[in-house]
Short mmCIF file of C-alpha atoms and ligand atoms in Angstrom, two decimals:
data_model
loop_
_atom_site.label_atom_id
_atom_site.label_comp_id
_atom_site.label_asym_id
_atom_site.label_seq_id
_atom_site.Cartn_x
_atom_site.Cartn_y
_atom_site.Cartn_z
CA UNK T 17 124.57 87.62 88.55
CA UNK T 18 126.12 91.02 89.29
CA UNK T 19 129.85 90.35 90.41
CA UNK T 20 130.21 91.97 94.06
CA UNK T 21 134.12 92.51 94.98
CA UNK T 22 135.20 90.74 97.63
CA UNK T 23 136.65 91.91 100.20
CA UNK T 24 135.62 89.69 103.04
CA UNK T 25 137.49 86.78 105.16
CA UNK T 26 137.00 83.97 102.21
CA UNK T 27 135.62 83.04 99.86
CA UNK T 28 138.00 85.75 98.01
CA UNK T 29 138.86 87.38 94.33
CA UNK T 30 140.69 84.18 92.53
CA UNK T 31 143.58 85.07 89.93
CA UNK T 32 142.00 84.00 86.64
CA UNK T 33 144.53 81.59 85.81
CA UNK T 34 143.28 79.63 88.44
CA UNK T 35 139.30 80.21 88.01
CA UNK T 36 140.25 78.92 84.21
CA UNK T 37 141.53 75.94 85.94
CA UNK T 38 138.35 75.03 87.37
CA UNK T 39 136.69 74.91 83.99
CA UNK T 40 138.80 71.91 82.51
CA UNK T 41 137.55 68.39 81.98
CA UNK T 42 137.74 66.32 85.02
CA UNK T 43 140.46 63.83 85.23
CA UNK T 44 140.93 60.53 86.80
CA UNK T 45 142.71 59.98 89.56
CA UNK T 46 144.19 57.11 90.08
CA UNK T 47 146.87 57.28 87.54
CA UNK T 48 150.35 57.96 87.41
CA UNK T 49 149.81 61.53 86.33
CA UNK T 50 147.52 62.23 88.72
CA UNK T 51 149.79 60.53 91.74
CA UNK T 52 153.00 63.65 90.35
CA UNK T 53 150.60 66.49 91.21
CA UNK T 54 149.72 65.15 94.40
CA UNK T 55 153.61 64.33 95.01
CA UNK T 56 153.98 67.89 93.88
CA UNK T 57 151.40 69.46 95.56
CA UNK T 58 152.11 67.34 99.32
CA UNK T 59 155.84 68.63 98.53
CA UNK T 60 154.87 72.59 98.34
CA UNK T 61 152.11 72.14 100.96
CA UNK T 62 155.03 71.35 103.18
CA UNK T 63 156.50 74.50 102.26
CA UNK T 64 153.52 76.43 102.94
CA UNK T 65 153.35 74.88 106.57
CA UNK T 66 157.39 74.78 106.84
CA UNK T 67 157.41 71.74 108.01
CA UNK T 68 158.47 68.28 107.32
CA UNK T 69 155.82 66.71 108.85
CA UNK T 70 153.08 64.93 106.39
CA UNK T 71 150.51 67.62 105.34
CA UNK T 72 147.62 65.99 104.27
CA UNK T 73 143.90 67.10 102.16
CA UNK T 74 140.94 66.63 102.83
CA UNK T 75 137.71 67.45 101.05
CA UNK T 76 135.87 69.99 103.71
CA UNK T 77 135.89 73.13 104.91
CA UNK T 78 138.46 74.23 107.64
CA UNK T 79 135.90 73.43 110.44
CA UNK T 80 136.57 69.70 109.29
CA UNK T 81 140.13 70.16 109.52
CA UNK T 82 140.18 71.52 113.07
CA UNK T 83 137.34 68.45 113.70
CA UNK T 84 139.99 66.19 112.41
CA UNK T 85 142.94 67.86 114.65
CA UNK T 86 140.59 67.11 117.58
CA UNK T 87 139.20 63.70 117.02
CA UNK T 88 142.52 61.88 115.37
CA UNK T 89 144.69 62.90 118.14
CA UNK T 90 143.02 63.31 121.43
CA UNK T 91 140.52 60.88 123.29
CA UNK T 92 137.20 61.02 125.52
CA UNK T 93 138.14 62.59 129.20
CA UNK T 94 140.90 64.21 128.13
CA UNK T 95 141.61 67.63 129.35
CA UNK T 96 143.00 70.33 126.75
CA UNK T 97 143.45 74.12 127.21
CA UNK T 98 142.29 76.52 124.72
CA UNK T 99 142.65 80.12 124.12
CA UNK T 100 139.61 82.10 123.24
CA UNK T 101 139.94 85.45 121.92
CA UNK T 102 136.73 85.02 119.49
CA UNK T 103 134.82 82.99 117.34
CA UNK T 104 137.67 80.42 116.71
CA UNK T 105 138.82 80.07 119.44
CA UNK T 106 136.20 79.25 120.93
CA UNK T 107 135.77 76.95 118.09
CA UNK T 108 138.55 74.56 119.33
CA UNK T 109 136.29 74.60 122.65
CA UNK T 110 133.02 73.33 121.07
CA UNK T 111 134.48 71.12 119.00
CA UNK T 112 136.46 69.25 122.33
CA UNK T 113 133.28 69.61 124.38
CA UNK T 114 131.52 67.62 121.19
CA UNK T 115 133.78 64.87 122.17
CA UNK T 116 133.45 65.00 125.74
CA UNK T 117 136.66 66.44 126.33
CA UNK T 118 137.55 68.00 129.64
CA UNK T 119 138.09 71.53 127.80
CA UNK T 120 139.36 74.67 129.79
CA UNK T 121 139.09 77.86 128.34
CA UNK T 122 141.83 80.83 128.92
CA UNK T 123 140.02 83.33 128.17
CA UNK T 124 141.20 86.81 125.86
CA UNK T 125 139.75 90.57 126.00
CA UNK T 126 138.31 90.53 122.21
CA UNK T 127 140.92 92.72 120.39
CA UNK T 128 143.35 91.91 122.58
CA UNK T 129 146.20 89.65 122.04
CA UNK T 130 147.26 86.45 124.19
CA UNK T 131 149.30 87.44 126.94
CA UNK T 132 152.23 84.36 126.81
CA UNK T 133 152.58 85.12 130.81
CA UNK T 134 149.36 84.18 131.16
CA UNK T 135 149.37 81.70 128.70
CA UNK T 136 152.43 80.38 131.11
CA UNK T 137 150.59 80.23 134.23
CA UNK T 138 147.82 78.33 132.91
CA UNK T 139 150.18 75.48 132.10
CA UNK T 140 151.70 75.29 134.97
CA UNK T 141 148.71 75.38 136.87
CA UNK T 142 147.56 72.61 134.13
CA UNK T 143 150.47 70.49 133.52
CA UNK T 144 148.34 67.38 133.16
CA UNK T 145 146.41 68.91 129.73
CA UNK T 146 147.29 66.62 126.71
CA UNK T 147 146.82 69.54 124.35
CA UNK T 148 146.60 73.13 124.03
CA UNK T 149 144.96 74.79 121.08
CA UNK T 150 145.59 78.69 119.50
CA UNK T 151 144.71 80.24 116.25
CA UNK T 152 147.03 82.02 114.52
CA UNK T 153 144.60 84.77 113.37
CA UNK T 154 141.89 84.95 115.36
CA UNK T 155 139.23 85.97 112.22
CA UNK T 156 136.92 87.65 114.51
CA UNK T 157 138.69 90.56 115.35
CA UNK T 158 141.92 90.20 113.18
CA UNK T 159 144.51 89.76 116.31
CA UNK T 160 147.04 87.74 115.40
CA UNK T 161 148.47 85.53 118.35
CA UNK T 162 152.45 84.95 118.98
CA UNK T 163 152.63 81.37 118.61
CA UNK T 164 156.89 81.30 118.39
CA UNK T 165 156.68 82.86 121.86
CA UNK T 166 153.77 80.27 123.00
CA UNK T 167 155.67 77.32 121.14
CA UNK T 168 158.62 78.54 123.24
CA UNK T 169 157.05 77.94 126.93
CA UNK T 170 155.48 74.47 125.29
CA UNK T 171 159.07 73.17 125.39
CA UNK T 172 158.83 73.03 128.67
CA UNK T 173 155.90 70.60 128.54
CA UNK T 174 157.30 67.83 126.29
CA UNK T 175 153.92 65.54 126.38
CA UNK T 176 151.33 68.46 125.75
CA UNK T 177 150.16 69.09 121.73
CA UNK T 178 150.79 72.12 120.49
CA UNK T 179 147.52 72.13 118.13
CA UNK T 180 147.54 75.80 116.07
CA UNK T 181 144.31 76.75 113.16
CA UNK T 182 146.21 78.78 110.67
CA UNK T 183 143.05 79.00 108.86
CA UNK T 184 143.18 82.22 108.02
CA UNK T 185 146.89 83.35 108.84
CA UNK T 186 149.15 80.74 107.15
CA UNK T 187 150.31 82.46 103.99
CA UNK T 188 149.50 85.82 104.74
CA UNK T 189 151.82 85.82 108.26
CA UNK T 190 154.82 84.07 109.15
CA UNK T 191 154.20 80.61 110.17
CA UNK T 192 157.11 78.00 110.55
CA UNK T 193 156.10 74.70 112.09
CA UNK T 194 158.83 72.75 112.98
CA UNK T 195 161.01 75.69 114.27
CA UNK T 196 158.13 77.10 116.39
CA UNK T 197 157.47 73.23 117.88
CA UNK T 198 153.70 72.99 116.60
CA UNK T 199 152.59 69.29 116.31
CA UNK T 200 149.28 69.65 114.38
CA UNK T 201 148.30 73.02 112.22
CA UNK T 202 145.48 73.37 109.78
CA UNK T 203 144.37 75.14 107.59
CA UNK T 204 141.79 75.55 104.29
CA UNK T 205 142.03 77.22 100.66
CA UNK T 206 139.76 80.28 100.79
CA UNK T 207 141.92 82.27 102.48
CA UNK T 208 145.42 83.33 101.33
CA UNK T 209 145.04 80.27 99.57
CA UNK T 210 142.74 81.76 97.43
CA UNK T 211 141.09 79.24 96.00
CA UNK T 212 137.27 78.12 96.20
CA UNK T 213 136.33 76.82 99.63
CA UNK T 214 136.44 73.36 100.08
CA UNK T 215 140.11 72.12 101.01
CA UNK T 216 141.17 71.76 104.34
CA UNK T 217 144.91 71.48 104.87
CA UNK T 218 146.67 68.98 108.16
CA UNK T 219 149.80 68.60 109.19
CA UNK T 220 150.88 66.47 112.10
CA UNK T 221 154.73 65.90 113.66
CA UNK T 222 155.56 62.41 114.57
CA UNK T 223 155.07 63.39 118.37
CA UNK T 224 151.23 63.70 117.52
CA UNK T 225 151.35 60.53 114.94
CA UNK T 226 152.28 58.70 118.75
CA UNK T 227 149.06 60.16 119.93
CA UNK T 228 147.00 59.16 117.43
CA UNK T 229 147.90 55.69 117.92
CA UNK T 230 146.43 56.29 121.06
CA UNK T 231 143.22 58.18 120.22
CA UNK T 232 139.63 56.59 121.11
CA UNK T 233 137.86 59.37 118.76
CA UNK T 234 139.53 58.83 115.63
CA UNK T 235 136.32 58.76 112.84
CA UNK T 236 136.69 56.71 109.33
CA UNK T 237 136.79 58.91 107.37
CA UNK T 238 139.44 61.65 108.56
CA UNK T 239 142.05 58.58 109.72
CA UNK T 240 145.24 60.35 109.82
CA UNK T 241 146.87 57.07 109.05
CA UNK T 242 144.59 56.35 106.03
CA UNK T 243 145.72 59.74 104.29
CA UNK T 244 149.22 59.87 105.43
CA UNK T 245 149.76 56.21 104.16
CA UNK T 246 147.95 57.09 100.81
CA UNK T 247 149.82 60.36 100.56
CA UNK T 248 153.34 58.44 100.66
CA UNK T 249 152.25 57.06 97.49
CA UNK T 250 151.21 60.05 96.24
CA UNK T 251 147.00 59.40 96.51
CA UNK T 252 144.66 60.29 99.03
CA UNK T 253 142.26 57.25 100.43
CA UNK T 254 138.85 58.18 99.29
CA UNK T 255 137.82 60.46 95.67
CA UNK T 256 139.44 64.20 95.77
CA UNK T 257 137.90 67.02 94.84
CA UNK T 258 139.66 67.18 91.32
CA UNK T 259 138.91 70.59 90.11
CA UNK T 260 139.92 71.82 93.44
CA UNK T 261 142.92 70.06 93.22
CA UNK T 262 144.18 71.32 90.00
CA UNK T 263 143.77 74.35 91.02
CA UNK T 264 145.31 74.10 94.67
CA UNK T 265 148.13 72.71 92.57
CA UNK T 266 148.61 76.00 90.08
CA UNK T 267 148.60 78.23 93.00
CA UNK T 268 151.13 76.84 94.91
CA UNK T 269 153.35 76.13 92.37
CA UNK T 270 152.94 80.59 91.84
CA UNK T 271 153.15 81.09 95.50
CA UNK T 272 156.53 78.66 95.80
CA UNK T 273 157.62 80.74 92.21
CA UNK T 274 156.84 83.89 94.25
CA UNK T 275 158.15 82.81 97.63
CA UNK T 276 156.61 83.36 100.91
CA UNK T 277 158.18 86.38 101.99
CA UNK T 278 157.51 87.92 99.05
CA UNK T 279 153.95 86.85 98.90
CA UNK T 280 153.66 87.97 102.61
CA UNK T 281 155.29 91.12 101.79
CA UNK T 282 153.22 92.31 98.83
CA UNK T 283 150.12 91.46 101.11
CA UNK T 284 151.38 93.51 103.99
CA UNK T 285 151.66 96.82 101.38
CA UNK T 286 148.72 96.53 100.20
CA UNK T 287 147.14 95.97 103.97
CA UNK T 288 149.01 99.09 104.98
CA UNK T 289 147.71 100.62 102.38
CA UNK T 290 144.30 99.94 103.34
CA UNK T 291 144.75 100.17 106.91
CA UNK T 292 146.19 103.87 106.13
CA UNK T 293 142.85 104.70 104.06
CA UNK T 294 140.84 103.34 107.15
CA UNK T 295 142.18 105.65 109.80
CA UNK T 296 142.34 108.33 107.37
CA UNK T 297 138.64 108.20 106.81
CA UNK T 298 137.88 108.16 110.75
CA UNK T 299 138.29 104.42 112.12
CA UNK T 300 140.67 102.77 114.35
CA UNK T 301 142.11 99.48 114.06
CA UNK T 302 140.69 97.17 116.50
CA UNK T 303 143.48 94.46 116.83
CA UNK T 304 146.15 95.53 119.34
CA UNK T 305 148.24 93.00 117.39
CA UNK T 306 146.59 92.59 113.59
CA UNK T 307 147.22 90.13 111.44
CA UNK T 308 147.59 90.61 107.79
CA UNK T 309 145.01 90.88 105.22
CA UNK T 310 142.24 91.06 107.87
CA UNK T 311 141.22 94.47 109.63
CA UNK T 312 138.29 94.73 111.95
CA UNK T 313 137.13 98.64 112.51
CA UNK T 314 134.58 99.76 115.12
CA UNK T 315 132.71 102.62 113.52
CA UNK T 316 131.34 104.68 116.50
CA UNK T 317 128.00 105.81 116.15
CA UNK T 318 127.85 105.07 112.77
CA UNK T 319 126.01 101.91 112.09
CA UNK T 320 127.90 99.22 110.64
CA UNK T 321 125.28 96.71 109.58
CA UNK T 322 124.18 100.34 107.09
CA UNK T 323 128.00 100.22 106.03
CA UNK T 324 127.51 97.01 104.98
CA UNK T 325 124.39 96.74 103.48
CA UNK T 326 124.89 99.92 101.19
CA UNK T 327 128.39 98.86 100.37
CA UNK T 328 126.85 95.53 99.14
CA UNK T 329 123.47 97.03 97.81
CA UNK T 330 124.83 100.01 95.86
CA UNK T 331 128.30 99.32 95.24
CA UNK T 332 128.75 95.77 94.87
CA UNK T 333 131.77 95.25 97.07
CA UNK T 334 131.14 92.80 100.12
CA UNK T 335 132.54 93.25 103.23
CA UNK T 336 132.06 91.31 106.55
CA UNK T 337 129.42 92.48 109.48
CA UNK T 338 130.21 90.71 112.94
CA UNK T 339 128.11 88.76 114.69
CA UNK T 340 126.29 89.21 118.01
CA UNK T 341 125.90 92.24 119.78
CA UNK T 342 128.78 93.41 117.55
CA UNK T 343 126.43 93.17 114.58
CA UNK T 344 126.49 97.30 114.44
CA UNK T 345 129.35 98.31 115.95
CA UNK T 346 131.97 96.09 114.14
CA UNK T 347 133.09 95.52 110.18
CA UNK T 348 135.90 93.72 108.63
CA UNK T 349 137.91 93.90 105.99
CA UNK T 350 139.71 91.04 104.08
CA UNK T 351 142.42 91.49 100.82
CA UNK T 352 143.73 87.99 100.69
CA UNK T 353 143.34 86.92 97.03
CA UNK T 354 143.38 88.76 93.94
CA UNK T 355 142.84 92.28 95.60
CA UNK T 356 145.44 94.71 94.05
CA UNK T 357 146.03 98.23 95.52
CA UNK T 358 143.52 99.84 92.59
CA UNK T 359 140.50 97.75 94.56
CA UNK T 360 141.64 98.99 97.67
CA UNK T 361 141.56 102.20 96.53
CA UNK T 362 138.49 102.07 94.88
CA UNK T 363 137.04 100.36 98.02
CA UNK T 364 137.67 103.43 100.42
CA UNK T 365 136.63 106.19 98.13
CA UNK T 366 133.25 103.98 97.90
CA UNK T 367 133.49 103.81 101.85
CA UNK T 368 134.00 107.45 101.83
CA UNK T 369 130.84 108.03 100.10
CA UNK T 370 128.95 105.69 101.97
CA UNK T 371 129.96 107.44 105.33
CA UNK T 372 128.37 110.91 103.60
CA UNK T 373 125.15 109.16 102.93
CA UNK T 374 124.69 107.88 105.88
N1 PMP Y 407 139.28 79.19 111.82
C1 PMP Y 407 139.48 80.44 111.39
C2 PMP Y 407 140.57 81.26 112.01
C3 PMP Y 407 138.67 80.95 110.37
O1 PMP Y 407 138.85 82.20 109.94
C4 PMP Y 407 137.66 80.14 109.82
C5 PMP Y 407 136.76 80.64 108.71
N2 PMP Y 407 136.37 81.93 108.81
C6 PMP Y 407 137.49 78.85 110.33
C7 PMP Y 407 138.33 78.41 111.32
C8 PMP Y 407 136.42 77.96 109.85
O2 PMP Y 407 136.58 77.62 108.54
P1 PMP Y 407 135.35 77.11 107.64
O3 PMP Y 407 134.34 78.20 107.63
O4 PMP Y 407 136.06 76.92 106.33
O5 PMP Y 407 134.86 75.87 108.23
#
């Protein structure tokens, strides 16, 4: 099989060191060498999230993570707010609805970022809401959403959750758990993670351990208690995904080496640098606010299902179409992962051609 460059939302370009990782023997797990790299690995996942809470794994996509920040803290009836600016946001929505709770949607222009007044006046007008859910950045469109400032109104409201899906912006923008006052985040590895899909990432504060005590929709086999009590002693209740693991364990041991700000900094050149390319060849940035390593374009009258058919078809580089009635108005571009400034370079002189042809 050809190998098509990446440059979509996840799955993304992995660093070899880590795709080598994959290849090794499987291990065992329940040994004392395999309890140290989950000790290690719970220890810089915490530093990932900045938090102090318990982060805990489990074997799924991120869809099962934010299933799991749902069902282990909330019950039947319930009413939650959610902010929809896209396809996960709504997300949050479907997934309370699929457990019959009372869900009420504050709904976002696409593009457009959360307004926090708004945000504000929702809450008050919904004070009795045991949760409210945001995404960090909203995939769809690329807008990332000020959840300090949101975080900041939440005070106010000491019995609501603040429930956050950072699967796609933790790593690549600033997220800081504790200070900002979120009580459950998640996220997944084939993002800035860059690593194969599979992993989905939890952490809860003690506020939302309280809830959970609570909760009538907790399932078997995403118990928060099962995995936080396991992950004390450095295990995780039911088989890992090994090869996953060893490699989730490499990368963050670079990204800690590296440092976040660093990491987030070298990711925000190179996005500039792509971003720069984009407008240069014609297209504007969607996102009023955008997040880093994911820019949505609109391409005018220019169709941009073409774009990304011929950029998959003749060049072998992958890039995302949108869904909907966006299908041909709408593509995005991811460089999480192992996309240096060469590929991004390459990728708009390709994109450059493809706009003559068509
Ligand atoms: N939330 C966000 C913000 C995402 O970008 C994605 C994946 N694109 C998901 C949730 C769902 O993750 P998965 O496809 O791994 O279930």
């Amino acid at each position: 099989m050809q190998h098509k460059l990446l440059m979509v939302l996840g799955p993304t370009e992995i660093e070899k060191d880590i795709l080598e990782e994959a290849s090794k023997p499987q291990e065992y797990m329940r040994t004392e060498d395999y309890t140290q790299k989950w000790v290690r690995i719970f220890e810089n996942l915490k530093y990932a999230f900045q938090t102090q809470n318990p982060v805990v794994v489990y074997a799924t996509s991120g869809t099962g993570a934010m299933e799991a920040a749902v069902t282990n803290f909330l019950s039947s009836n319930d009413k939650v707010l959610y902010i929809n600016g896209g396809s996960f946001g709504k997300r949050w929505g479907d997934i309370c609805k699929k457990h019959n709770i009372v869900s009420i949607e504050i709904p976002v222009e696409f593009g457009k970022s959360p307004q926090v007044d708004i945000v504000k006046k929702y809450l008050e007008e919904n004070s009795d809401v045991k949760a409210l859910f945001a995404t960090l950045n909203e995939t769809s469109s690329g807008v990332l959403t000020d959840i300090k400032a949101i975080g900041e109104i939440l005070k106010e409201y000491p019995d609501i959750l603040f429930i956050v899906d950072c699967v796609s912006g933790l790593l690549a923008d600033e997220f800081c758990q504790d200070e900002w006052g979120v009580d459950v985040a998640v996220s997944a590895s084939q993002k800035a993670f860059a690593l194969p899909p599979g992993l989905g990432f939890l952490s809860a504060s003690k506020k939302a351990m309280e809830y959970a005590k609570k909760s009538n929709l907790r399932t078997f086999y995403f118990d928060i208690f099962d995995y936080v009590n396991n992950s004390q002693r450095g295990q995780t209740p039911f088989t890992p995904a090994v090869g996953l693991v060893n490699q989730l364990d490499k990368r963050l041991e670079k990204i800690r080496k590296e440092g976040l700000e660093n990491f987030r900094v070298r990711y925000k050149n190179n996005t500039e640098i792509l971003r720069d390319g984009l407008n240069k060849l014609g297209f504007n940035i969607l996102a009023e606010n955008p997040a880093n390593c994911t820019t949505a374009v609109y391409t005018n009258e220019i169709d941009a299902y073409k774009i990304v058919q011929l950029m998959r078809e003749k060049y072998s580089i992958e890039i995302a179409p949108s869904g909907g009635e966006l299908k041909h108005k709408l593509f995005r571009v991811g460089n999480f992962g192992d996309i240096q400034i060469k590929d991004i370079k390459y990728f708009l002189k390709v994109l450059g051609s493809v706009l003559q042809e068509l």
